[in-house]
């Protein structure tokens, strides 16, 4: 598996594949790869002849107080995992390749990026949408795969690709969980042994909320119950537990349309997010 660091080299590979009529899949990541990322690569390989995984810890999606400096960076380990998984090309650009001096364009999705995660991380989705737009335009893949683990991010990216007429199919891949239900995430490695024991309660509580709403409970009543359960288990601040329309992420009153439970909460200094279908 080759590693390239420049947009020119990336495009050269894509051009060579296109000349042979091969289709291309893109898997954008920030590295710290785990089984969840590998399932994205598998999805891409099922949908396209060639798969490019990108590895770029994108500074523009981190707020100054967040974990940009300490985010897991393990390029050699990520490289070996991807090579074994049959990934064709690793695009690992430097910050200056993506954001050269003078870079001043931002992609901003109104509405959808200001709710839920957007309320607590105000510049996050602008950073994500900007870098994903750039990666899509750099590689021009047929498909691009993102995890449902970051469900709102997936909705934002689908909206962005549609609104900007980027000719790509955005595919959502199911969340991969540990045996005890904890959603796999690069940030799970921040958890202490004690915190790791508590962490799966987030999924258990959300699954119960989904079941309650399916059984006819009002979504609005569930937040208080869920927050109390999380606090009892040892969680700190609960940013949100919300039941939303699965497509628009608007609030819902019942389970008559496909809906999603979404939540974000802290254990110690680590912020976990997760979501489950109602
Ligand atoms: O989900 C992620 O890892 C990142 O937000 C993404 C999509 C690679 C953009 O930096």
CSV table of N, CA, C and O in Angstrom, one decimal, residues 143-217:
chain,number,residue,atom,x,y,z
A,143,UNK,N,-17.7,6.9,-4.2
A,143,UNK,CA,-18.4,6.8,-2.9
A,143,UNK,C,-17.5,7.3,-1.8
A,143,UNK,O,-16.2,7.2,-1.9
A,144,UNK,N,-18.1,7.7,-0.7
A,144,UNK,CA,-17.3,8.1,0.5
A,144,UNK,C,-18.0,7.5,1.7
A,144,UNK,O,-19.3,7.6,1.7
A,145,UNK,N,-17.3,6.9,2.6
A,145,UNK,CA,-17.9,6.1,3.7
A,145,UNK,C,-17.6,6.8,5.0
A,145,UNK,O,-16.5,7.1,5.3
A,146,UNK,N,-18.7,7.0,5.8
A,146,UNK,CA,-18.6,7.6,7.2
A,146,UNK,C,-19.3,6.7,8.2
A,146,UNK,O,-20.4,6.1,7.8
A,147,UNK,N,-18.9,6.7,9.4
A,147,UNK,CA,-19.6,5.9,10.4
A,147,UNK,C,-20.8,6.5,11.0
A,147,UNK,O,-20.9,7.8,11.2
A,148,UNK,N,-21.8,5.7,11.2
A,148,UNK,CA,-23.0,6.2,11.9
A,148,UNK,C,-22.8,6.6,13.3
A,148,UNK,O,-23.6,7.2,14.0
A,149,UNK,N,-21.6,6.1,13.9
A,149,UNK,CA,-21.3,6.5,15.3
A,149,UNK,C,-21.4,8.0,15.4
A,149,UNK,O,-21.8,8.5,16.4
A,150,UNK,N,-20.9,8.8,14.4
A,150,UNK,CA,-21.0,10.2,14.4
A,150,UNK,C,-22.2,10.6,13.5
A,150,UNK,O,-22.1,11.0,12.4
A,151,UNK,N,-23.4,10.3,14.0
A,151,UNK,CA,-24.6,10.3,13.2
A,151,UNK,C,-24.9,11.7,12.7
A,151,UNK,O,-25.2,11.9,11.5
A,152,UNK,N,-24.7,12.7,13.5
A,152,UNK,CA,-25.0,14.1,13.1
A,152,UNK,C,-24.0,14.5,12.0
A,152,UNK,O,-24.4,15.2,11.0
A,153,UNK,N,-22.8,14.1,12.2
A,153,UNK,CA,-21.7,14.4,11.2
A,153,UNK,C,-22.1,13.8,9.8
A,153,UNK,O,-22.0,14.4,8.8
A,154,UNK,N,-22.6,12.6,9.9
A,154,UNK,CA,-23.1,11.9,8.6
A,154,UNK,C,-24.2,12.7,8.0
A,154,UNK,O,-24.2,12.9,6.8
A,155,UNK,N,-25.1,13.2,8.8
A,155,UNK,CA,-26.3,14.0,8.2
A,155,UNK,C,-25.7,15.3,7.6
A,155,UNK,O,-26.1,15.7,6.5
A,156,UNK,N,-24.8,15.9,8.3
A,156,UNK,CA,-24.2,17.2,7.8
A,156,UNK,C,-23.5,16.9,6.5
A,156,UNK,O,-23.6,17.7,5.6
A,157,UNK,N,-22.7,15.9,6.4
A,157,UNK,CA,-21.9,15.6,5.2
A,157,UNK,C,-22.9,15.2,4.0
A,157,UNK,O,-22.6,15.7,2.9
A,158,UNK,N,-23.9,14.5,4.3
A,158,UNK,CA,-24.9,14.2,3.2
A,158,UNK,C,-25.5,15.5,2.7
A,158,UNK,O,-25.6,15.7,1.5
A,159,UNK,N,-25.9,16.4,3.6
A,159,UNK,CA,-26.5,17.7,3.2
A,159,UNK,C,-25.5,18.5,2.5
A,159,UNK,O,-25.8,19.1,1.4
A,160,UNK,N,-24.3,18.6,2.9
A,160,UNK,CA,-23.2,19.3,2.3
A,160,UNK,C,-23.0,18.8,0.8
A,160,UNK,O,-22.9,19.6,-0.1
A,161,UNK,N,-22.9,17.5,0.7
A,161,UNK,CA,-22.6,17.0,-0.7
A,161,UNK,C,-23.7,17.2,-1.6
A,161,UNK,O,-23.5,17.6,-2.8
A,162,UNK,N,-25.0,17.1,-1.1
A,162,UNK,CA,-26.2,17.4,-1.9
A,162,UNK,C,-26.2,18.9,-2.3
A,162,UNK,O,-26.3,19.2,-3.4
A,163,UNK,N,-26.0,19.8,-1.3
A,163,UNK,CA,-26.2,21.2,-1.5
A,163,UNK,C,-25.1,21.7,-2.5
A,163,UNK,O,-25.3,22.7,-3.2
A,164,UNK,N,-23.9,21.2,-2.4
A,164,UNK,CA,-22.8,21.6,-3.2
A,164,UNK,C,-22.7,20.8,-4.5
A,164,UNK,O,-21.7,21.0,-5.3
A,165,UNK,N,-23.6,19.9,-4.8
A,165,UNK,CA,-23.6,19.1,-6.0
A,165,UNK,C,-22.3,18.4,-6.2
A,165,UNK,O,-21.8,18.3,-7.3
A,166,UNK,N,-21.8,17.9,-5.1
A,166,UNK,CA,-20.5,17.1,-5.3
A,166,UNK,C,-21.0,15.7,-5.7
A,166,UNK,O,-21.8,15.0,-5.1
A,167,UNK,N,-20.4,15.2,-6.9
A,167,UNK,CA,-20.9,14.0,-7.4
A,167,UNK,C,-20.4,12.7,-6.7
A,167,UNK,O,-19.5,12.1,-7.2
A,168,UNK,N,-20.9,12.5,-5.6
A,168,UNK,CA,-20.4,11.3,-4.8
A,168,UNK,C,-21.6,10.7,-4.0
A,168,UNK,O,-22.5,11.5,-3.6
A,169,UNK,N,-21.5,9.4,-3.8
A,169,UNK,CA,-22.5,8.8,-3.0
A,169,UNK,C,-22.0,8.7,-1.6
A,169,UNK,O,-20.9,8.1,-1.4
A,170,UNK,N,-22.7,9.3,-0.6
A,170,UNK,CA,-22.2,9.2,0.8
A,170,UNK,C,-22.9,8.0,1.4
A,170,UNK,O,-24.1,7.9,1.4
A,171,UNK,N,-22.0,7.1,2.0
A,171,UNK,CA,-22.5,5.9,2.6
A,171,UNK,C,-22.3,5.9,4.1
A,171,UNK,O,-21.2,6.3,4.5
A,172,UNK,N,-23.4,5.6,4.8
A,172,UNK,CA,-23.2,5.5,6.3
A,172,UNK,C,-23.0,4.0,6.7
A,172,UNK,O,-23.7,3.1,6.2
A,173,UNK,N,-22.0,3.8,7.6
A,173,UNK,CA,-21.8,2.4,8.0
A,173,UNK,C,-22.1,2.3,9.5
A,173,UNK,O,-21.8,3.2,10.3
A,174,UNK,N,-22.8,1.1,9.8
A,174,UNK,CA,-23.2,0.9,11.2
A,174,UNK,C,-22.1,1.0,12.2
A,174,UNK,O,-21.0,0.7,11.9
A,175,UNK,N,-22.5,1.5,13.4
A,175,UNK,CA,-21.6,1.6,14.5
A,175,UNK,C,-21.0,0.2,14.9
A,175,UNK,O,-21.8,-0.7,15.1
A,176,UNK,N,-19.7,0.1,15.1
A,176,UNK,CA,-19.2,-1.1,15.6
A,176,UNK,C,-19.0,-0.9,17.1
A,176,UNK,O,-18.4,0.1,17.6
A,177,UNK,N,-19.4,-1.9,17.9
A,177,UNK,CA,-19.4,-1.8,19.4
A,177,UNK,C,-18.5,-2.9,20.0
A,177,UNK,O,-18.3,-3.9,19.4
A,178,UNK,N,-18.0,-2.5,21.2
A,178,UNK,CA,-17.3,-3.5,22.0
A,178,UNK,C,-18.4,-4.5,22.5
A,178,UNK,O,-19.6,-4.2,22.4
A,179,UNK,N,-17.9,-5.6,23.0
A,179,UNK,CA,-18.9,-6.7,23.5
A,179,UNK,C,-19.9,-6.1,24.5
A,179,UNK,O,-21.0,-6.5,24.5
A,180,UNK,N,-19.5,-5.2,25.3
A,180,UNK,CA,-20.4,-4.6,26.3
A,180,UNK,C,-21.2,-3.5,25.8
A,180,UNK,O,-21.9,-2.8,26.6
A,181,UNK,N,-21.1,-3.2,24.5
A,181,UNK,CA,-22.0,-2.2,23.9
A,181,UNK,C,-21.4,-0.8,23.7
A,181,UNK,O,-21.9,0.0,22.9
A,182,UNK,N,-20.2,-0.6,24.3
A,182,UNK,CA,-19.5,0.7,24.1
A,182,UNK,C,-19.2,0.9,22.6
A,182,UNK,O,-18.6,0.0,22.0
A,183,UNK,N,-19.6,2.0,22.0
A,183,UNK,CA,-19.3,2.3,20.6
A,183,UNK,C,-17.8,2.5,20.5
A,183,UNK,O,-17.1,3.2,21.3
A,184,UNK,N,-17.2,1.9,19.5
A,184,UNK,CA,-15.7,2.0,19.3
A,184,UNK,C,-15.4,3.5,18.9
A,184,UNK,O,-16.1,4.1,18.1
A,185,UNK,N,-14.3,4.0,19.5
A,185,UNK,CA,-14.0,5.4,19.2
A,185,UNK,C,-12.5,5.5,19.5
A,185,UNK,O,-12.0,4.9,20.5
A,186,UNK,N,-11.8,6.3,18.8
A,186,UNK,CA,-10.4,6.6,19.0
A,186,UNK,C,-10.2,7.2,20.4
A,186,UNK,O,-9.2,7.0,21.1
A,187,UNK,N,-11.2,7.9,20.9
A,187,UNK,CA,-11.1,8.6,22.2
A,187,UNK,C,-11.3,7.7,23.4
A,187,UNK,O,-11.1,8.1,24.5
A,188,UNK,N,-11.8,6.4,23.1
A,188,UNK,CA,-12.0,5.5,24.2
A,188,UNK,C,-10.7,5.2,25.0
A,188,UNK,O,-10.7,4.9,26.1
A,189,UNK,N,-9.5,5.4,24.3
A,189,UNK,CA,-8.3,5.1,24.9
A,189,UNK,C,-7.9,6.2,26.0
A,189,UNK,O,-7.0,6.0,26.8
A,190,UNK,N,-8.7,7.3,26.0
A,190,UNK,CA,-8.5,8.2,27.1
A,190,UNK,C,-9.0,7.7,28.4
A,190,UNK,O,-8.7,8.3,29.5
A,191,UNK,N,-9.9,6.7,28.4
A,191,UNK,CA,-10.7,6.3,29.6
A,191,UNK,C,-9.8,5.5,30.6
A,191,UNK,O,-9.0,4.7,30.1
A,192,UNK,N,-9.9,5.8,31.9
A,192,UNK,CA,-9.1,5.0,32.8
A,192,UNK,C,-9.9,3.7,33.0
A,192,UNK,O,-11.0,3.5,32.4
A,193,UNK,N,-9.2,2.7,33.7
A,193,UNK,CA,-9.9,1.4,33.9
A,193,UNK,C,-11.3,1.5,34.5
A,193,UNK,O,-12.2,0.9,34.0
A,194,UNK,N,-11.3,2.4,35.5
A,194,UNK,CA,-12.6,2.6,36.2
A,194,UNK,C,-13.7,3.2,35.2
A,194,UNK,O,-14.8,2.8,35.2
A,195,UNK,N,-13.2,4.3,34.5
A,195,UNK,CA,-14.1,4.9,33.6
A,195,UNK,C,-14.6,4.0,32.5
A,195,UNK,O,-15.8,4.0,32.0
A,196,UNK,N,-13.7,3.1,32.0
A,196,UNK,CA,-14.0,2.2,30.9
A,196,UNK,C,-15.2,1.3,31.4
A,196,UNK,O,-16.0,0.8,30.6
A,197,UNK,N,-15.2,1.0,32.7
A,197,UNK,CA,-16.3,0.1,33.2
A,197,UNK,C,-17.6,0.8,33.2
A,197,UNK,O,-18.7,0.1,33.0
A,198,UNK,N,-17.6,2.1,33.4
A,198,UNK,CA,-18.8,2.9,33.4
A,198,UNK,C,-19.4,3.2,32.0
A,198,UNK,O,-20.6,3.2,31.8
A,199,UNK,N,-18.4,3.3,31.1
A,199,UNK,CA,-18.7,3.9,29.8
A,199,UNK,C,-19.9,3.2,29.0
A,199,UNK,O,-20.8,3.8,28.4
A,200,UNK,N,-20.1,1.8,29.1
A,200,UNK,CA,-21.1,1.2,28.3
A,200,UNK,C,-22.5,1.5,28.8
A,200,UNK,O,-23.5,1.3,28.1
A,201,UNK,N,-22.6,2.1,30.0
A,201,UNK,CA,-24.0,2.6,30.5
A,201,UNK,C,-24.6,3.6,29.5
A,201,UNK,O,-25.8,3.6,29.4
A,202,UNK,N,-23.8,4.3,28.9
A,202,UNK,CA,-24.3,5.3,27.9
A,202,UNK,C,-25.2,4.6,26.9
A,202,UNK,O,-26.3,4.9,26.6
A,203,UNK,N,-24.6,3.5,26.3
A,203,UNK,CA,-25.4,2.8,25.3
A,203,UNK,C,-26.6,2.1,25.9
A,203,UNK,O,-27.7,2.1,25.3
A,204,UNK,N,-26.4,1.5,27.1
A,204,UNK,CA,-27.6,0.8,27.7
A,204,UNK,C,-28.7,1.8,28.0
A,204,UNK,O,-29.9,1.5,27.7
A,205,UNK,N,-28.4,3.0,28.5
A,205,UNK,CA,-29.4,4.0,28.8
A,205,UNK,C,-30.1,4.4,27.4
A,205,UNK,O,-31.3,4.5,27.4
A,206,UNK,N,-29.3,4.6,26.4
A,206,UNK,CA,-29.9,5.1,25.1
A,206,UNK,C,-30.8,4.0,24.5
A,206,UNK,O,-31.8,4.3,24.0
A,207,UNK,N,-30.3,2.7,24.7
A,207,UNK,CA,-31.1,1.6,24.1
A,207,UNK,C,-32.5,1.6,24.9
A,207,UNK,O,-33.5,1.3,24.3
A,208,UNK,N,-32.4,1.8,26.2
A,208,UNK,CA,-33.7,1.8,27.0
A,208,UNK,C,-34.6,3.0,26.6
A,208,UNK,O,-35.8,2.8,26.4
A,209,UNK,N,-34.0,4.2,26.3
A,209,UNK,CA,-34.8,5.3,25.8
A,209,UNK,C,-35.5,4.9,24.5
A,209,UNK,O,-36.7,5.2,24.3
A,210,UNK,N,-34.7,4.3,23.6
A,210,UNK,CA,-35.3,3.9,22.3
A,210,UNK,C,-36.5,3.0,22.5
A,210,UNK,O,-37.5,3.1,21.9
A,211,UNK,N,-36.2,2.0,23.4
A,211,UNK,CA,-37.3,1.0,23.7
A,211,UNK,C,-38.5,1.7,24.3
A,211,UNK,O,-39.7,1.4,23.9
A,212,UNK,N,-38.3,2.6,25.2
A,212,UNK,CA,-39.4,3.3,25.9
A,212,UNK,C,-40.2,4.2,24.9
A,212,UNK,O,-41.4,4.2,24.9
A,213,UNK,N,-39.5,4.8,24.0
A,213,UNK,CA,-40.2,5.7,23.0
A,213,UNK,C,-41.0,4.8,22.0
A,213,UNK,O,-42.1,5.1,21.6
A,214,UNK,N,-40.4,3.6,21.6
A,214,UNK,CA,-41.1,2.7,20.8
A,214,UNK,C,-42.4,2.2,21.5
A,214,UNK,O,-43.4,2.0,20.9
A,215,UNK,N,-42.3,2.1,22.8
A,215,UNK,CA,-43.4,1.6,23.6
A,215,UNK,C,-44.4,2.7,23.9
A,215,UNK,O,-45.4,2.4,24.6
A,216,UNK,N,-44.2,3.9,23.4
A,216,UNK,CA,-45.2,4.9,23.5
A,216,UNK,C,-44.9,6.1,24.5
A,216,UNK,O,-45.6,7.0,24.7
A,217,UNK,N,-43.7,6.0,25.2
A,217,UNK,CA,-43.3,7.1,26.1
A,217,UNK,C,-43.0,8.3,25.3
A,217,UNK,O,-42.5,8.3,24.2
